[in-house]
CSV table of C-alpha atoms in Angstrom, one decimal:
chain,number,residue,atom,x,y,z
A,1,MET,CA,-2.7,-33.5,7.9
A,2,THR,CA,-6.5,-33.6,8.3
A,3,GLN,CA,-8.7,-31.3,6.3
A,4,ASP,CA,-9.3,-29.2,9.4
A,5,SER,CA,-5.7,-28.7,10.2
A,6,GLU,CA,-4.9,-28.0,6.5
A,7,ASP,CA,-7.6,-25.3,6.6
A,8,ALA,CA,-6.2,-23.9,9.8
A,9,ALA,CA,-2.7,-23.9,8.4
A,10,ARG,CA,-3.8,-22.1,5.2
A,11,LEU,CA,-5.8,-19.6,7.3
A,12,HIS,CA,-2.8,-18.9,9.4
A,13,ARG,CA,-0.5,-18.4,6.4
A,14,ASN,CA,-3.1,-16.0,4.8
A,15,ILE,CA,-3.4,-13.9,8.0
A,16,HIS,CA,0.3,-13.5,8.1
A,17,SER,CA,0.9,-13.0,4.4
A,18,HIS,CA,-0.8,-9.7,3.7
A,19,LEU,CA,-2.7,-11.3,0.8
A,20,PRO,CA,-4.0,-8.6,-1.5
A,21,SER,CA,-7.7,-8.1,-1.9
A,22,ASP,CA,-9.7,-10.3,-4.3
A,23,PRO,CA,-9.8,-7.8,-7.1
A,24,ALA,CA,-6.1,-6.9,-6.6
A,25,LEU,CA,-5.2,-10.5,-7.0
A,26,ARG,CA,-7.4,-10.9,-10.1
A,27,VAL,CA,-5.6,-7.9,-11.6
A,28,LYS,CA,-2.2,-9.4,-10.8
A,29,THR,CA,-3.3,-12.7,-12.3
A,30,LEU,CA,-4.5,-11.0,-15.5
A,31,GLU,CA,-1.4,-8.9,-15.8
A,32,SER,CA,1.0,-11.8,-15.4
A,33,LEU,CA,-0.8,-13.9,-17.9
A,34,MET,CA,-1.2,-11.1,-20.5
A,35,VAL,CA,2.5,-10.2,-20.2
A,36,GLU,CA,3.5,-13.8,-20.5
A,37,ARG,CA,1.5,-14.2,-23.7
A,38,GLY,CA,2.7,-10.9,-25.2
A,39,LEU,CA,-0.7,-9.2,-25.1
A,40,VAL,CA,0.6,-6.3,-23.1
A,41,ALA,CA,4.1,-5.1,-22.3
A,42,PRO,CA,4.9,-4.5,-18.6
A,43,GLU,CA,6.7,-1.3,-19.5
A,44,SER,CA,3.7,0.1,-21.3
A,45,ILE,CA,1.5,-0.6,-18.2
A,46,ASP,CA,4.0,1.1,-15.9
A,47,ALA,CA,4.3,4.1,-18.2
A,48,TRP,CA,0.5,4.4,-18.5
A,49,VAL,CA,0.0,4.3,-14.7
A,50,GLU,CA,2.7,6.9,-14.1
A,51,ALA,CA,1.4,9.2,-16.8
A,52,TYR,CA,-2.2,9.0,-15.7
A,53,SER,CA,-1.5,9.2,-12.0
A,54,GLU,CA,0.4,12.5,-12.3
A,55,GLU,CA,1.5,13.9,-15.6
A,56,ILE,CA,-1.6,13.9,-17.8
A,57,GLY,CA,-4.2,16.2,-16.2
A,58,PRO,CA,-6.7,18.4,-17.9
A,59,LYS,CA,-3.8,20.7,-18.9
A,60,ARG,CA,-3.9,19.5,-22.5
A,61,GLY,CA,-7.6,20.2,-22.8
A,62,ALA,CA,-7.1,23.6,-21.3
A,63,SER,CA,-4.4,24.5,-23.9
A,64,VAL,CA,-6.9,23.6,-26.6
A,65,VAL,CA,-9.6,25.9,-25.1
A,66,ALA,CA,-7.1,28.8,-24.7
A,67,ARG,CA,-5.9,28.4,-28.3
A,68,ALA,CA,-9.6,28.4,-29.5
A,69,TRP,CA,-10.1,31.7,-27.6
A,70,VAL,CA,-7.2,33.5,-29.1
A,71,ASP,CA,-7.0,32.1,-32.6
A,72,PRO,CA,-10.1,32.3,-34.7
A,73,GLU,CA,-8.6,30.2,-37.5
A,74,PHE,CA,-7.8,27.4,-35.0
A,75,ARG,CA,-11.3,27.7,-33.6
A,76,SER,CA,-12.8,27.1,-37.1
A,77,ARG,CA,-10.7,24.1,-37.6
A,78,LEU,CA,-11.6,22.8,-34.1
A,79,GLU,CA,-15.2,23.2,-35.0
A,80,ALA,CA,-14.8,21.3,-38.3
A,81,ASP,CA,-12.6,18.4,-37.0
A,82,ALA,CA,-11.3,18.6,-33.4
A,83,SER,CA,-9.2,15.4,-33.7
A,84,GLU,CA,-7.3,16.8,-36.6
A,85,ALA,CA,-7.0,20.4,-35.1
A,86,ILE,CA,-5.5,19.3,-31.8
A,87,LYS,CA,-2.7,17.6,-33.6
A,88,ASP,CA,-1.2,21.1,-34.0
A,89,LEU,CA,-0.8,21.3,-30.2
A,90,GLY,CA,0.7,17.9,-30.0
A,91,VAL,CA,-1.9,16.8,-27.5
A,92,ASP,CA,-3.8,14.1,-29.4
A,93,GLY,CA,-1.9,11.4,-27.5
A,94,ASN,CA,-2.9,7.9,-28.5
A,95,ALA,CA,-6.6,8.4,-28.5
A,96,THR,CA,-8.5,6.0,-30.7
A,97,ALA,CA,-11.8,7.8,-30.6
A,98,HIS,CA,-12.8,10.8,-32.7
A,99,LEU,CA,-13.1,14.1,-30.8
A,100,LYS,CA,-15.8,16.7,-31.2
A,101,ALA,CA,-15.6,20.2,-29.7
A,102,LEU,CA,-18.8,21.7,-28.3
A,103,PHE,CA,-18.9,25.4,-28.1
A,104,ASN,CA,-20.9,27.1,-25.3
A,105,THR,CA,-22.7,30.3,-26.3
A,106,PRO,CA,-24.7,32.9,-24.2
A,107,THR,CA,-27.8,30.8,-24.9
A,108,GLN,CA,-26.4,27.3,-25.2
A,109,HIS,CA,-24.7,25.1,-22.6
A,110,HIS,CA,-23.3,21.6,-23.4
A,111,LEU,CA,-22.9,18.8,-20.9
A,112,VAL,CA,-21.1,15.5,-21.5
A,113,VAL,CA,-21.8,12.1,-20.1
A,114,CYS,CA,-21.2,8.4,-21.0
A,115,THR,CA,-24.4,6.6,-20.1
A,116,LEU,CA,-23.0,3.2,-21.2
A,117,CYS,CA,-19.8,3.0,-19.2
A,118,SER,CA,-17.3,5.8,-18.8
A,119,CYS,CA,-16.0,6.9,-22.2
A,120,TYR,CA,-14.0,10.1,-21.7
A,121,PRO,CA,-11.3,12.0,-23.6
A,122,TRP,CA,-8.5,10.7,-21.3
A,123,SER,CA,-5.7,11.7,-23.6
A,124,ILE,CA,-6.5,15.4,-23.2
A,125,LEU,CA,-8.3,15.6,-19.9
A,126,GLY,CA,-6.5,12.9,-17.9
A,127,MET,CA,-8.2,10.5,-15.6
A,128,SER,CA,-12.0,11.0,-15.3
A,129,PRO,CA,-13.2,12.2,-11.9
A,130,ALA,CA,-14.9,9.5,-9.7
A,131,TRP,CA,-18.4,11.2,-10.1
A,132,TYR,CA,-18.2,10.9,-13.9
A,133,LYS,CA,-18.0,7.1,-13.5
A,134,SER,CA,-20.9,6.9,-11.0
A,135,ALA,CA,-24.1,5.2,-11.9
A,136,GLU,CA,-25.9,8.3,-10.5
A,137,TYR,CA,-24.3,10.8,-12.8
A,138,ARG,CA,-24.6,8.5,-15.9
A,139,ALA,CA,-28.3,8.2,-15.3
A,140,ARG,CA,-29.3,11.6,-13.9
A,141,SER,CA,-27.4,13.9,-16.2
A,142,VAL,CA,-29.6,12.8,-19.0
A,143,ARG,CA,-32.9,12.7,-17.1
A,144,GLU,CA,-32.5,15.9,-15.1
A,145,PRO,CA,-29.4,17.8,-16.4
A,146,ARG,CA,-30.4,21.2,-14.8
A,147,LYS,CA,-30.8,19.6,-11.4
A,148,VAL,CA,-27.4,17.9,-11.7
A,149,LEU,CA,-25.8,21.1,-12.9
A,150,ALA,CA,-27.3,22.9,-9.9
A,151,GLU,CA,-25.6,20.3,-7.6
A,152,PHE,CA,-22.3,21.3,-9.2
A,153,GLY,CA,-23.1,25.0,-8.3
A,154,THR,CA,-24.1,25.7,-11.9
A,155,ASP,CA,-27.6,27.3,-11.9
A,156,LEU,CA,-28.7,27.8,-15.4
A,157,PRO,CA,-31.5,30.4,-16.2
A,158,ASP,CA,-34.3,29.0,-18.3
A,159,ASP,CA,-33.2,31.1,-21.4
A,160,ILE,CA,-30.0,29.0,-21.6
A,161,ALA,CA,-30.6,25.7,-23.4
A,162,VAL,CA,-28.9,22.6,-22.3
A,163,THR,CA,-27.8,19.8,-24.6
A,164,VAL,CA,-26.5,16.6,-23.2
A,165,TRP,CA,-24.0,14.6,-25.3
A,166,ASP,CA,-23.6,10.9,-24.7
A,167,SER,CA,-20.0,9.8,-25.4
A,168,THR,CA,-19.3,6.5,-27.1
A,169,ALA,CA,-16.2,4.4,-27.6
A,170,GLU,CA,-15.8,6.1,-31.0
A,171,LEU,CA,-16.8,9.7,-30.4
A,172,ARG,CA,-15.8,11.8,-27.4
A,173,TYR,CA,-16.5,15.4,-26.6
A,174,LEU,CA,-14.7,18.5,-25.3
A,175,VAL,CA,-16.8,21.4,-24.1
A,176,ILE,CA,-15.3,24.8,-25.1
A,177,PRO,CA,-16.5,27.2,-22.4
A,178,GLU,CA,-17.0,30.9,-23.1
A,179,ARG,CA,-14.0,33.2,-22.6
A,180,PRO,CA,-14.6,35.3,-19.5
A,181,ALA,CA,-14.9,39.1,-19.8
A,182,GLY,CA,-11.9,41.1,-18.8
A,183,THR,CA,-9.3,38.8,-20.2
A,184,ASP,CA,-8.6,40.6,-23.5
A,185,GLU,CA,-5.0,41.3,-22.6
A,186,TRP,CA,-4.2,37.9,-21.2
A,187,SER,CA,-1.6,35.5,-22.7
A,188,GLU,CA,-2.6,32.1,-23.9
A,189,ASP,CA,-0.9,30.5,-20.9
A,190,GLN,CA,-2.7,32.7,-18.5
A,191,LEU,CA,-6.0,31.8,-20.2
A,192,ALA,CA,-5.2,28.1,-20.1
A,193,ALA,CA,-4.6,28.3,-16.3
A,194,ILE,CA,-8.2,29.3,-15.6
A,195,VAL,CA,-9.9,26.6,-17.7
A,196,THR,CA,-11.1,23.8,-15.3
A,197,ARG,CA,-11.7,20.2,-16.0
A,198,ASN,CA,-15.3,20.5,-15.0
A,199,ALA,CA,-15.8,23.3,-17.5
A,200,MET,CA,-14.6,21.0,-20.3
A,201,ILE,CA,-17.0,18.3,-19.2
A,202,GLY,CA,-19.8,20.9,-18.8
A,203,THR,CA,-20.6,20.6,-15.2
A,204,GLU,CA,-19.2,24.1,-14.7
A,205,ARG,CA,-20.1,27.1,-16.9
A,206,ASP,CA,-18.7,30.5,-15.9
A,207,LEU,CA,-15.0,30.6,-15.6
A,208,VAL,CA,-13.5,33.2,-13.3
A,209,ALA,CA,-11.0,35.7,-14.6
A,210,GLU,CA,-8.5,35.8,-11.8
A,211,ALA,CA,-5.0,36.1,-12.9
A,212,SER,CA,-2.6,33.7,-11.3
B,1,MET,CA,-19.1,8.4,-5.5
B,2,PHE,CA,-21.4,11.1,-6.9
B,3,LYS,CA,-19.9,14.0,-5.0
B,4,PRO,CA,-20.0,17.0,-7.3
B,5,GLY,CA,-17.8,19.2,-5.1
B,6,ASP,CA,-15.1,16.6,-4.5
B,7,ASP,CA,-12.0,17.5,-6.5
B,8,ALA,CA,-9.5,16.3,-3.9
B,9,THR,CA,-9.8,12.6,-4.6
B,10,PRO,CA,-6.6,11.3,-6.3
B,11,PRO,CA,-7.0,9.8,-9.8
B,12,PHE,CA,-6.6,6.3,-8.4
B,13,GLU,CA,-7.5,5.2,-4.9
B,14,GLU,CA,-5.7,1.9,-5.2
B,15,PRO,CA,-2.8,0.7,-7.3
B,16,TRP,CA,-4.9,-2.1,-8.8
B,17,HIS,CA,-7.5,0.5,-10.1
B,18,ALA,CA,-4.7,2.1,-12.2
B,19,GLN,CA,-3.3,-1.2,-13.3
B,20,ALA,CA,-6.7,-2.5,-14.4
B,21,LEU,CA,-7.5,0.6,-16.5
B,22,ALA,CA,-3.9,0.6,-17.9
B,23,MET,CA,-4.4,-2.9,-19.2
B,24,ALA,CA,-7.8,-2.1,-20.7
B,25,ASP,CA,-6.5,1.0,-22.4
B,26,THR,CA,-3.4,-0.7,-23.6
B,27,LEU,CA,-5.4,-3.5,-25.2
B,28,VAL,CA,-7.6,-1.0,-26.9
B,29,THR,CA,-4.9,1.3,-28.2
B,30,SER,CA,-2.8,-1.6,-29.4
B,31,GLY,CA,-5.9,-2.8,-31.4
B,32,GLN,CA,-6.3,-6.2,-29.6
B,33,VAL,CA,-9.7,-5.3,-28.3
B,34,SER,CA,-11.9,-2.8,-30.3
B,35,ALA,CA,-13.0,0.3,-28.4
B,36,PRO,CA,-16.8,-0.6,-28.9
B,37,ASP,CA,-16.2,-4.1,-27.6
B,38,TRP,CA,-14.5,-2.8,-24.5
B,39,ALA,CA,-17.3,-0.2,-23.9
B,40,GLU,CA,-20.0,-2.9,-24.4
B,41,THR,CA,-18.3,-5.4,-22.1
B,42,LEU,CA,-17.6,-2.8,-19.3
B,43,GLY,CA,-21.2,-1.4,-19.8
B,44,ALA,CA,-22.7,-4.9,-19.3
B,45,GLU,CA,-20.6,-5.4,-16.1
B,46,LEU,CA,-21.7,-2.0,-14.7
B,47,ARG,CA,-25.4,-2.7,-15.5
B,48,ALA,CA,-25.0,-6.2,-13.8
B,49,ALA,CA,-23.5,-4.6,-10.7
B,50,GLU,CA,-26.3,-2.1,-10.5
B,51,ALA,CA,-28.9,-4.8,-11.0
B,52,GLN,CA,-27.3,-6.8,-8.2
B,53,GLY,CA,-27.8,-3.7,-6.0
B,54,LYS,CA,-24.1,-3.1,-5.5
B,55,PRO,CA,-23.3,0.3,-4.0
B,56,ASP,CA,-22.5,3.2,-6.5
B,57,THR,CA,-18.8,3.4,-5.4
B,58,THR,CA,-15.4,3.6,-7.0
B,59,ALA,CA,-14.7,0.1,-5.8
B,60,THR,CA,-17.8,-1.2,-7.6
B,61,TYR,CA,-16.8,0.6,-10.7
B,62,PHE,CA,-13.3,-0.9,-10.7
B,63,GLU,CA,-14.5,-4.4,-9.9
B,64,ALA,CA,-16.6,-4.1,-13.0
B,65,VAL,CA,-13.5,-3.1,-14.9
B,66,VAL,CA,-11.7,-6.2,-13.6
B,67,ALA,CA,-14.7,-8.5,-14.5
B,68,ALA,CA,-14.7,-7.0,-18.0
B,69,LEU,CA,-11.0,-7.5,-18.4
B,70,GLU,CA,-11.5,-11.2,-17.4
B,71,LYS,CA,-14.1,-11.5,-20.2
B,72,VAL,CA,-12.0,-9.8,-22.9
B,73,SER,CA,-8.9,-11.9,-21.8
B,74,ALA,CA,-10.9,-15.1,-22.3
B,75,ASP,CA,-11.7,-13.9,-25.8
B,76,LEU,CA,-7.9,-13.3,-26.3
B,77,GLY,CA,-7.2,-16.9,-25.4
B,78,VAL,CA,-6.5,-16.5,-21.6
B,79,SER,CA,-9.0,-19.2,-20.5
B,80,ALA,CA,-10.9,-19.1,-17.2
B,81,GLU,CA,-9.0,-22.2,-16.1
B,82,ALA,CA,-5.6,-20.5,-16.8
B,83,GLN,CA,-6.9,-17.5,-14.7
B,84,THR,CA,-7.9,-19.8,-11.8
B,85,GLU,CA,-4.6,-21.7,-11.8
B,86,ARG,CA,-2.6,-18.5,-11.9
B,87,ARG,CA,-4.5,-16.9,-9.1
B,88,ALA,CA,-3.8,-19.9,-6.9
B,89,ALA,CA,-0.1,-19.6,-7.8
B,90,TRP,CA,-0.1,-16.0,-6.7
B,91,GLU,CA,-1.9,-16.9,-3.4
B,92,ASP,CA,0.7,-19.5,-2.7
B,93,ALA,CA,3.5,-17.0,-3.6
B,94,TYR,CA,2.1,-14.5,-1.1
B,95,ALA,CA,1.8,-17.2,1.5
B,96,ARG,CA,5.4,-18.4,1.3
B,97,THR,CA,7.0,-15.0,0.9
B,98,PRO,CA,8.4,-13.4,4.1
B,99,HIS,CA,7.3,-9.9,4.9
B,100,GLY,CA,9.2,-7.2,3.1
B,101,GLN,CA,10.4,-9.5,0.3
B,102,PRO,CA,9.2,-9.1,-3.3
B,103,VAL,CA,6.4,-11.6,-4.1
B,104,THR,CA,7.2,-13.6,-7.3
B,105,LEU,CA,5.8,-16.7,-8.9
B,106,ASP,CA,9.2,-18.2,-9.2
B,107,GLU,CA,9.7,-20.7,-6.4
B,108,THR,CA,13.4,-21.0,-6.6
């Protein structure tokens, strides 16, 4: 075969073969090599994908927040050492990073970002939202946090201070929003149901007390 | 990608996005790559993508994840040559596998 006809034959095969995209092929390449060399186990990859695609959402984080609202002793321990405290709830997962809880108050709001890459407390909040990984959020939340918050519908009056926390591979953050008024009689499960992922990242501030 | 109101997007838009992060997280949690090394490597790829003027999209982010994985794999002994060869083997496998059949590297 001449070079041209070889090229044409390859092109023809490729058109008809549903060849995956370039990055998808690179991932397949890496996965098969790493599995072959025992660097990763195929079943742990499958289990991870399944867990993070569906099962692990922000529910674990929400249960931590609800417990902190109803149990002052847990709250103090969460404040002292969040990684240790959440072991009580069995939600520490396989996180390698240390966790710090940040408590919002009537005059203080906390906002979390990872300016370097996308460090995030996955094991308790699930997969990070697309915007958290965007270059724009990573840059602007530090430079103009109030403006970014406003774009999330969170308009902060000037008498509320904003602190922006930059996550690292070794230290991740969980914002503990304030408990909404009118929820004194609520159960821990009811409370957990109103805690949103964005409130635990800090892009949302006021939770709504609407019983589900 | 920076759409504050968008909460409807599924956790992963493409299966390879999930597989790439799964590999990265598994390497870190099993202690084969340190968390700071992974963060630095991914951070460098993200900065490079931005410097090259790539769009601020999920695809750009996950392509940076793949590039970072290729780097840390090389450090773990999976050479660039091995990666090139294996990719060619997968391309051939896709080319010779009839529609609807599972694609495997095994030629028999």
